[in-house]
Amino acid sequence: MDDLIADFVAECREMLEALGGEIVAWEAQPDDRARLDSIFRFVHTVKGNCGFFDFPRLEALSHAAEDALADVRAGRRHADGTLVSAVLAIIDRISEMVAAIEAGEDMSAGDDSALIASLEPGAEGPVAPLVTTTTDVATKASAAPRTIRLSVELLDRVMSTVSDMVLARNELARRLRESTTDVPVDGAFERLSSIIAEMRDAITRTRMQRIENLFVGLPRMVRDLSAELSKQVLVDVDGGDVELDREMIEMIRDPLTHIIRNAVDHGIEKPAERLKAGKREIGVLSVSARQSGNQILIDIQDDGRGIDGKKLVEKAIANGDIAKEDAAQLSHRDQLALIFEAGLSTAKQVTAISGRGVGMDVVRSNIERIGGIVEVDSRLGEGTRMTLRVPLTLTIIPALTVSIAGQHFAIPRSAIEEIVRSNGESVTLEHLGGAGVATIRGRRVPEVSLATILGLKSEVDENDRTLVVLRPAGGDVYALSVDRIHDHEELVVKPAAPAVMATSLYAGTTLADDGSPILLMDPAGIAEVGGVKLETLERAARIAEVPAAAVSRATAVLLFRGLDGGRRALRLAVVDRIEEVAAANIKQAAGQLRVQVGDAILPLAGASAAEVGEGKIRLFRLNDGAHEIGYAFAEVVDFATIEHDVIHAERPGEISGVSLINGEPAELVDAHWLFAHHVGTAARASGQLVCRMPRDDPWMQNMLRPIVEAAGYRVIGEDAEGDADLVIASQGEKVDAANAIYLRNEPEPKGKKDDSIYRYDRAGLLMALKSAGGGRRK
Amino acid sequence: MSELLLVVTIAGERVALPAAAVESVVELDTLIPVPRAAPHIAGLAALRSRVLTVIDCMRSLELGDTDCSDGIREAAVVELDGHHYALIVDLVEDVVESLSEPAAVRAAMEPGWDRVSQGMVETEQGPLLLVDVAALIAGVEAKAAA
C-alpha cells in the first residue's frame, strides 16, 4: 500500500509541475481546448486515485473542479478569470495535500467548502478575465517525452560502476603500455576504450534533466507576482529542452527565482508608468536557455526601467564600498556590477518581494559556487538583461593535475588562464613584505604558493616552480605556484565530506587514472585563504591602467588564413614574430614536420607535408617563454579581439573552439595544445649552450652531433652567426675560439703537445663537453 | 530490542559500533592527506570508485595519534549524510547482539569518550560503550563550535 501511495504522490507531483504553465496559458486563452483537457485530465486522475486510497478531502476538491471543468468542456460555461483563479486555488490545495501525504501527515481535518463554493458560476460576481492580451506564452502544449521512472540511487550506482570501469580501463591501458602487445590486442582495447567512453557519456546524460523542469513554474510565479503588484507581465520562456545536470538545476533554482522576482518588482513598471514612457502597458519578461560549448547560458531579460548605474555608485559611495575618486573611473559595466555588492539596492522602498539589499550578492555567490558567472547588462529606461553562465555538469570537470611535495591536486581547467614558468623570460617573481608578486609580461598579479597555503614543504626551489595563472569564476587573476604540472584529465568529481569542505580550499574529491584519490582545489577558496584581495585589487589595478583597461580586457588575437584556407585566430601574446622561409627548409624529421629558421630547427605546426608545396612559406614563431615552435599560415587577415562567445571544441586538439571574429566564424588555435604536442626534446630551448661544428662533415653531423646535443648544446654550423660556447673541429684545423675541441682519427696522440681527443673516446669527449659548459656557467 | 553491534578496539578499549551503520570493514593501504583539514581527518582513501574520508579515531577522541606509518590499517566504513567515512580502529573483533537498551554511564569518562558516548549496552561479552558514529566523525572542533 505504501508503495502505491508513493507512486500516487510521485505521479501527482509530476503532473502538478507540468501543469503550472498550462493553467496560466489556459487563462490567457480560455478557449484553448488542449490546455483545458490536460487540466481536466489531472483533476480527473486525482479524483480516480482518491477513491481508491480514501482521501475524502482530495476527492471532494478534485470532484468539484472536474465538474466545473466538464461544464466548460461541454460549452455550458465560459472559462473566466474567476473560474481560473478558483481552479488554481484548488490545484494549490491539492498540491499541499499531496505534500502532506508524502510527509505522512494527517490531513483529514480542514474545510475546503469555501474553495469549492468559489467554483460555482457567478461566485464572486462577473469578473472580466484578468489578462486578456497575453497570447503566445508557449503555443504548444509540451508533448511529454517517453520516460520511465528510475530511482536516483540506481542511477548513481550505475554511474559509479561506470566510473569503476573507466578506472579499470585506465589501469589496463597502463599495463598494456608497459608490455609489448600485438596490434590486434591494441585494436581490441581501443574499441573497448571508445565503447566505455560512449557509455560514460550516455550515463552522464541520464543525470541530465530538461531545464523545462525549472521553467514550468515560472509563468505561474510571474502571474502571481504581477497580480500582487498590479502590473502586467508577459512571460516568454524559450529553450526548455536544454539539458542540464539534475543537481545543477536545483542549484540555480533559487538564483533564477530571485532574479525574476527582481525583474518583476523593480524592472517592469506599472502600466500607467509604462504608457507614459511610451511603452506597451504589458511588460515582457523573457527567459531563455541555450547551450554554448560546455556552458549553459540562461538569459533573463525585461523591458523595464533598467538599472541606474549612477545611483548605484552614489549608494556604494554612501555605504563606503568604494572611494569617491575611484567611482568616477568606473565604466558603465563596472557600475552595474555594483549590484552584486552586499547591501546595495536602489529600490526606493523595501517591498515584501525584493529590495532588501540582500539578494544579488547571494545570487552571485550561489552561481559562483557551482563554477558559474552572472553578468548584468542594462540600459536606463530600456530594460535589463541578466545572464547566468553555468557549466553543463557538476560531475565531470576537465582539470589540470599539479603536485606539491609529491602529492597530487587537481585544478579545474575553467579557472586557468595560463601557465608560466616562474623562471621564464617574461616572468619575474618578487616579494614585498612577505607577499609574492609575479610580473607576467608586464602585468602584476598576486602570487600565492600552494605549498605555503597547504602547509606542505616543497622540495622545489621557488624559482623553479610553475605558476598557474588562475581566474576564479567572476573573480580576479592571481598566480598559484606549484611544484610541477602533470596532466590534463577529465575528472569525475564528487563532493567531499563536510570536514574536508570546511577548509574551503577544496571543491571536491575525485579519483585519478590510477585509482588514487585526488583533491580538487577551489580557486576562489585558495585566493581567500591565501589572502589575495581580489575585488579591491582588481579595481585598483584597473584604475591604474585607464583608459586602455576596457580594451585590454578583451583577448587580442591575430586573425589569419591557414594553408588550408581556414580562418583562424591565435592569441597575440604567444606570437613572437613572423618569418618567411623557403619551403625547402621544411622537412619531415624525427617524427614530425620541422622547419629551419636561421640556425634553429623548430617543430612546425599548422601544415601537413602536402600543403607545404614550393616557394616561400610564412610562419609565426610562437614562444611560451621556454620553447619555440613554428606555425605555418597563408596570410594575416587582421588584428582583432574576441568579443563573442567561444564555442569550445569537443575534445582538446589544435583548435580549441570557434568564435565570431569581425562578423565571421574563426577557429581559435590552442597554443597550449600546440606546445604540449609539438615540443619534444628537440624543441629549441632558449638560453642553451651553443656548439659550433662543421656542417659539411657527415661524421660530425651524424655521429657526434647527437652526443653534443644530449650534453645540452645547441649545434650550429661553422658559418652561422652568433657566439658559440664551444667549437669542435678536426685536428689540423685552426679555429678562433676560447673553447675548442680538436678531434683526431688515430687512437694515439701524435706527441706530448697534442691536446686533441680521439674521435671515439666517448668519455674524453663528454668530459671536454662538460668542462666547456662549466666554463661558461662560472 | 536487540541490535547487532560491531565490537572494535580503539585506543586499546573495546567499544561497540551499531552494526547497521557499518557498511563494511576494510583494510586501508595508502592514505592521501588532506592539508589544512581538521586534525582527526587522517586523509582520503579509495575504495573501489568511492572516495573515503578517513577518520583517525584516536585523534577524534583526543587520545593521541594513530600510527599510520606501518602501512595497512583496519577501518570500519560508515555512511553519514551521503558521504563515506572510514574509521581507523585498532582491531575489528566481532559482531555481538546487544542485550539491553543503552543506559547512561554514571561514572566520569574521559572527555573524548564522553563526547561520543551513546551509553552503555549489555552484551554477552559484558558491558560495552556504544559509540555515536556521527560524533566520532565530527571530531573535537565541531563540538567546540556548536
Tab-separated table of N, CA, C and O in Angstrom, chain A residues 160-161 163-164 167 407-409 452-456 494-500 503 505-506 509-511 515-519 529, chain B residues 30-38 40-41 43-55 80-85 137-138:
chain	number	residue	atom	x	y	z
A	160	SER	N	28.536	5.105	-10.748
A	160	SER	CA	29.786	4.777	-10.065
A	160	SER	C	30.391	3.498	-10.631
A	160	SER	O	31.607	3.346	-10.665
A	161	THR	N	29.520	2.588	-11.112
A	161	THR	CA	30.065	1.396	-11.765
A	161	THR	C	30.813	1.783	-13.030
A	161	THR	O	31.879	1.244	-13.322
A	163	SER	N	32.224	4.605	-13.571
A	163	SER	CA	33.485	5.220	-13.154
A	163	SER	C	34.522	4.146	-12.836
A	163	SER	O	35.683	4.257	-13.201
A	164	ASP	N	34.066	3.091	-12.160
A	164	ASP	CA	34.961	1.965	-11.861
A	164	ASP	C	35.529	1.386	-13.141
A	164	ASP	O	36.711	1.065	-13.232
A	167	LEU	N	38.167	3.465	-14.579
A	167	LEU	CA	39.414	3.295	-13.845
A	167	LEU	C	40.099	1.996	-14.223
A	167	LEU	O	41.313	1.940	-14.419
A	407	GLN	N	52.505	15.266	-3.547
A	407	GLN	CA	51.078	14.986	-3.505
A	407	GLN	C	50.369	15.669	-4.663
A	407	GLN	O	50.621	16.833	-4.962
A	408	HIS	N	49.462	14.935	-5.288
A	408	HIS	CA	48.779	15.487	-6.443
A	408	HIS	C	47.506	16.219	-6.047
A	408	HIS	O	46.813	15.817	-5.130
A	409	PHE	N	47.232	17.293	-6.780
A	409	PHE	CA	45.978	18.013	-6.620
A	409	PHE	C	45.457	18.331	-8.010
A	409	PHE	O	46.199	18.329	-8.977
A	452	THR	N	52.692	26.823	0.649
A	452	THR	CA	52.514	27.577	1.888
A	452	THR	C	51.075	27.461	2.376
A	452	THR	O	50.825	27.258	3.555
A	453	ILE	N	50.153	27.589	1.455
A	453	ILE	CA	48.740	27.522	1.842
A	453	ILE	C	48.413	26.179	2.464
A	453	ILE	O	47.699	26.088	3.449
A	454	LEU	N	48.945	25.134	1.873
A	454	LEU	CA	48.625	23.806	2.365
A	454	LEU	C	49.512	23.402	3.529
A	454	LEU	O	49.304	22.353	4.125
A	455	GLY	N	50.497	24.240	3.829
A	455	GLY	CA	51.398	23.881	4.916
A	455	GLY	C	52.267	22.685	4.568
A	455	GLY	O	52.656	21.914	5.434
A	456	LEU	N	52.554	22.519	3.282
A	456	LEU	CA	53.416	21.412	2.865
A	456	LEU	C	54.804	21.958	2.574
A	456	LEU	O	54.973	23.129	2.266
A	494	LYS	N	33.350	14.305	-7.100
A	494	LYS	CA	32.296	14.050	-6.128
A	494	LYS	C	32.479	15.007	-4.967
A	494	LYS	O	33.596	15.404	-4.660
A	495	PRO	N	31.373	15.369	-4.336
A	495	PRO	CA	31.518	16.279	-3.200
A	495	PRO	C	32.318	15.611	-2.092
A	495	PRO	O	32.209	14.409	-1.878
A	496	ALA	N	33.128	16.391	-1.416
A	496	ALA	CA	33.922	15.845	-0.335
A	496	ALA	C	33.140	15.935	0.970
A	496	ALA	O	32.126	16.621	1.054
A	497	ALA	N	33.612	15.222	1.963
A	497	ALA	CA	32.950	15.209	3.261
A	497	ALA	C	32.997	16.615	3.868
A	497	ALA	O	33.913	17.387	3.578
A	498	PRO	N	32.002	16.949	4.697
A	498	PRO	CA	31.943	18.300	5.266
A	498	PRO	C	33.240	18.717	5.955
A	498	PRO	O	33.661	19.873	5.836
A	499	ALA	N	33.882	17.778	6.628
A	499	ALA	CA	35.106	18.131	7.338
A	499	ALA	C	36.188	18.581	6.358
A	499	ALA	O	37.027	19.417	6.681
A	500	VAL	N	36.155	18.027	5.149
A	500	VAL	CA	37.137	18.413	4.139
A	500	VAL	C	36.728	19.739	3.503
A	500	VAL	O	37.548	20.635	3.289
A	503	THR	N	37.543	23.325	5.049
A	503	THR	CA	38.787	24.063	4.836
A	503	THR	C	38.581	25.173	3.814
A	503	THR	O	39.404	26.066	3.713
A	505	LEU	N	39.151	25.094	0.916
A	505	LEU	CA	40.194	25.055	-0.105
A	505	LEU	C	39.819	24.136	-1.243
A	505	LEU	O	40.333	24.236	-2.334
A	506	TYR	N	38.906	23.206	-0.954
A	506	TYR	CA	38.652	22.150	-1.924
A	506	TYR	C	37.239	22.225	-2.469
A	506	TYR	O	36.310	22.631	-1.775
A	509	THR	N	36.306	15.848	-4.279
A	509	THR	CA	37.336	14.831	-4.421
A	509	THR	C	37.093	14.085	-5.717
A	509	THR	O	35.999	14.096	-6.254
A	510	THR	N	38.113	13.428	-6.164
A	510	THR	CA	37.978	12.689	-7.399
A	510	THR	C	39.021	11.590	-7.406
A	510	THR	O	39.887	11.551	-6.535
A	511	LEU	N	38.890	10.700	-8.362
A	511	LEU	CA	39.868	9.621	-8.452
A	511	LEU	C	40.711	9.823	-9.697
A	511	LEU	O	40.185	10.092	-10.767
A	515	GLY	N	43.524	5.399	-9.836
A	515	GLY	CA	42.617	4.972	-8.787
A	515	GLY	C	42.873	5.596	-7.432
A	515	GLY	O	42.181	5.289	-6.473
A	516	SER	N	43.857	6.480	-7.331
A	516	SER	CA	44.085	7.087	-6.023
A	516	SER	C	43.288	8.389	-5.926
A	516	SER	O	43.071	9.059	-6.920
A	517	PRO	N	42.850	8.719	-4.721
A	517	PRO	CA	42.039	9.929	-4.575
A	517	PRO	C	42.857	11.196	-4.822
A	517	PRO	O	44.038	11.244	-4.489
A	518	ILE	N	42.222	12.179	-5.395
A	518	ILE	CA	42.844	13.481	-5.608
A	518	ILE	C	41.869	14.537	-5.108
A	518	ILE	O	40.664	14.394	-5.260
A	519	LEU	N	42.389	15.564	-4.502
A	519	LEU	CA	41.540	16.664	-4.065
A	519	LEU	C	41.460	17.692	-5.176
A	519	LEU	O	42.469	18.053	-5.779
A	529	VAL	N	41.886	31.994	1.244
A	529	VAL	CA	42.778	31.548	2.305
A	529	VAL	C	44.162	32.161	2.137
A	529	VAL	O	44.823	32.528	3.101
B	30	THR	N	47.153	3.012	1.279
B	30	THR	CA	47.768	4.339	1.279
B	30	THR	C	46.715	5.397	1.554
B	30	THR	O	45.593	5.316	1.076
B	31	LEU	N	47.098	6.377	2.305
B	31	LEU	CA	46.213	7.495	2.583
B	31	LEU	C	46.739	8.730	1.861
B	31	LEU	O	47.936	8.968	1.819
B	32	ILE	N	45.821	9.491	1.295
B	32	ILE	CA	46.183	10.773	0.700
B	32	ILE	C	45.829	11.842	1.738
B	32	ILE	O	44.663	11.996	2.086
B	33	PRO	N	46.806	12.546	2.261
B	33	PRO	CA	46.496	13.529	3.302
B	33	PRO	C	45.668	14.699	2.761
B	33	PRO	O	45.710	14.995	1.566
B	34	VAL	N	44.915	15.308	3.623
B	34	VAL	CA	44.133	16.484	3.261
B	34	VAL	C	44.717	17.660	4.030
B	34	VAL	O	44.398	17.860	5.189
B	35	PRO	N	45.599	18.432	3.382
B	35	PRO	CA	46.222	19.537	4.104
B	35	PRO	C	45.168	20.522	4.604
B	35	PRO	O	44.169	20.751	3.937
B	36	ARG	N	45.396	21.057	5.738
B	36	ARG	CA	44.572	22.096	6.356
B	36	ARG	C	43.231	21.599	6.860
B	36	ARG	O	42.420	22.398	7.319
B	37	ALA	N	42.964	20.317	6.770
B	37	ALA	CA	41.689	19.832	7.298
B	37	ALA	C	41.861	19.614	8.804
B	37	ALA	O	42.973	19.666	9.331
B	38	ALA	N	40.729	19.375	9.480
B	38	ALA	CA	40.768	19.153	10.919
B	38	ALA	C	41.731	18.007	11.235
B	38	ALA	O	41.892	17.082	10.427
B	40	HIS	N	41.694	15.400	12.993
B	40	HIS	CA	41.278	13.992	13.038
B	40	HIS	C	40.958	13.425	11.661
B	40	HIS	O	40.612	12.266	11.530
B	41	ILE	N	41.062	14.259	10.625
B	41	ILE	CA	40.910	13.736	9.257
B	41	ILE	C	42.269	13.174	8.850
B	41	ILE	O	43.196	13.927	8.575
B	43	GLY	N	42.979	11.492	6.234
B	43	GLY	CA	43.244	11.604	4.805
B	43	GLY	C	42.116	11.014	3.992
B	43	GLY	O	41.004	10.828	4.493
B	44	LEU	N	42.420	10.721	2.744
B	44	LEU	CA	41.435	10.116	1.852
B	44	LEU	C	41.967	8.771	1.397
B	44	LEU	O	43.163	8.573	1.273
B	45	ALA	N	41.047	7.872	1.173
B	45	ALA	CA	41.442	6.587	0.622
B	45	ALA	C	40.405	6.202	-0.421
B	45	ALA	O	39.273	6.674	-0.392
B	46	ALA	N	40.797	5.384	-1.353
B	46	ALA	CA	39.860	4.952	-2.383
B	46	ALA	C	39.392	3.549	-2.081
B	46	ALA	O	40.186	2.672	-1.761
B	47	LEU	N	38.096	3.370	-2.126
B	47	LEU	CA	37.550	2.025	-2.003
B	47	LEU	C	36.735	1.815	-3.268
B	47	LEU	O	35.704	2.441	-3.450
B	48	ARG	N	37.206	0.949	-4.113
B	48	ARG	CA	36.644	0.834	-5.455
B	48	ARG	C	36.556	2.237	-6.034
B	48	ARG	O	37.517	2.983	-6.003
B	49	SER	N	35.416	2.682	-6.500
B	49	SER	CA	35.453	4.014	-7.111
B	49	SER	C	35.014	5.086	-6.130
B	49	SER	O	34.779	6.213	-6.505
B	50	ARG	N	34.896	4.698	-4.877
B	50	ARG	CA	34.437	5.699	-3.922
B	50	ARG	C	35.608	6.300	-3.179
B	50	ARG	O	36.607	5.638	-2.936
B	51	VAL	N	35.453	7.546	-2.824
B	51	VAL	CA	36.481	8.178	-2.016
B	51	VAL	C	36.028	8.117	-0.562
B	51	VAL	O	34.917	8.519	-0.231
B	52	LEU	N	36.859	7.567	0.266
B	52	LEU	CA	36.547	7.504	1.690
B	52	LEU	C	37.292	8.603	2.414
B	52	LEU	O	38.464	8.847	2.145
B	53	THR	N	36.596	9.262	3.314
B	53	THR	CA	37.280	10.201	4.182
B	53	THR	C	37.681	9.423	5.429
B	53	THR	O	36.833	8.844	6.096
B	54	VAL	N	38.960	9.398	5.673
B	54	VAL	CA	39.443	8.528	6.747
B	54	VAL	C	39.525	9.317	8.047
B	54	VAL	O	40.109	10.405	8.098
B	55	ILE	N	38.913	8.775	9.078
B	55	ILE	CA	38.878	9.425	10.382
B	55	ILE	C	39.835	8.702	11.321
B	55	ILE	O	39.764	7.479	11.467
B	80	LEU	N	27.478	8.601	6.255
B	80	LEU	CA	26.776	9.638	7.015
B	80	LEU	C	26.444	10.761	6.047
B	80	LEU	O	27.333	11.312	5.397
B	81	ASP	N	25.195	11.099	5.919
B	81	ASP	CA	24.738	12.176	5.033
B	81	ASP	C	25.296	12.034	3.622
B	81	ASP	O	25.724	13.017	3.016
B	82	GLY	N	25.318	10.828	3.133
B	82	GLY	CA	25.740	10.627	1.750
B	82	GLY	C	27.237	10.570	1.540
B	82	GLY	O	27.698	10.368	0.439
B	83	HIS	N	28.009	10.770	2.607
B	83	HIS	CA	29.453	10.660	2.476
B	83	HIS	C	29.931	9.391	3.159
B	83	HIS	O	29.363	8.971	4.157
B	84	HIS	N	30.976	8.830	2.588
B	84	HIS	CA	31.506	7.599	3.161
B	84	HIS	C	32.749	7.889	3.976
B	84	HIS	O	33.631	8.606	3.528
B	85	TYR	N	32.790	7.331	5.143
B	85	TYR	CA	33.925	7.550	6.026
B	85	TYR	C	34.534	6.202	6.394
B	85	TYR	O	33.832	5.197	6.482
B	137	ILE	N	32.865	11.164	13.881
B	137	ILE	CA	33.263	11.795	12.630
B	137	ILE	C	33.409	13.305	12.802
B	137	ILE	O	34.299	13.927	12.232
B	138	ALA	N	32.533	13.876	13.612
B	138	ALA	CA	32.565	15.328	13.794
B	138	ALA	C	33.859	15.766	14.468
B	138	ALA	O	34.382	16.838	14.172
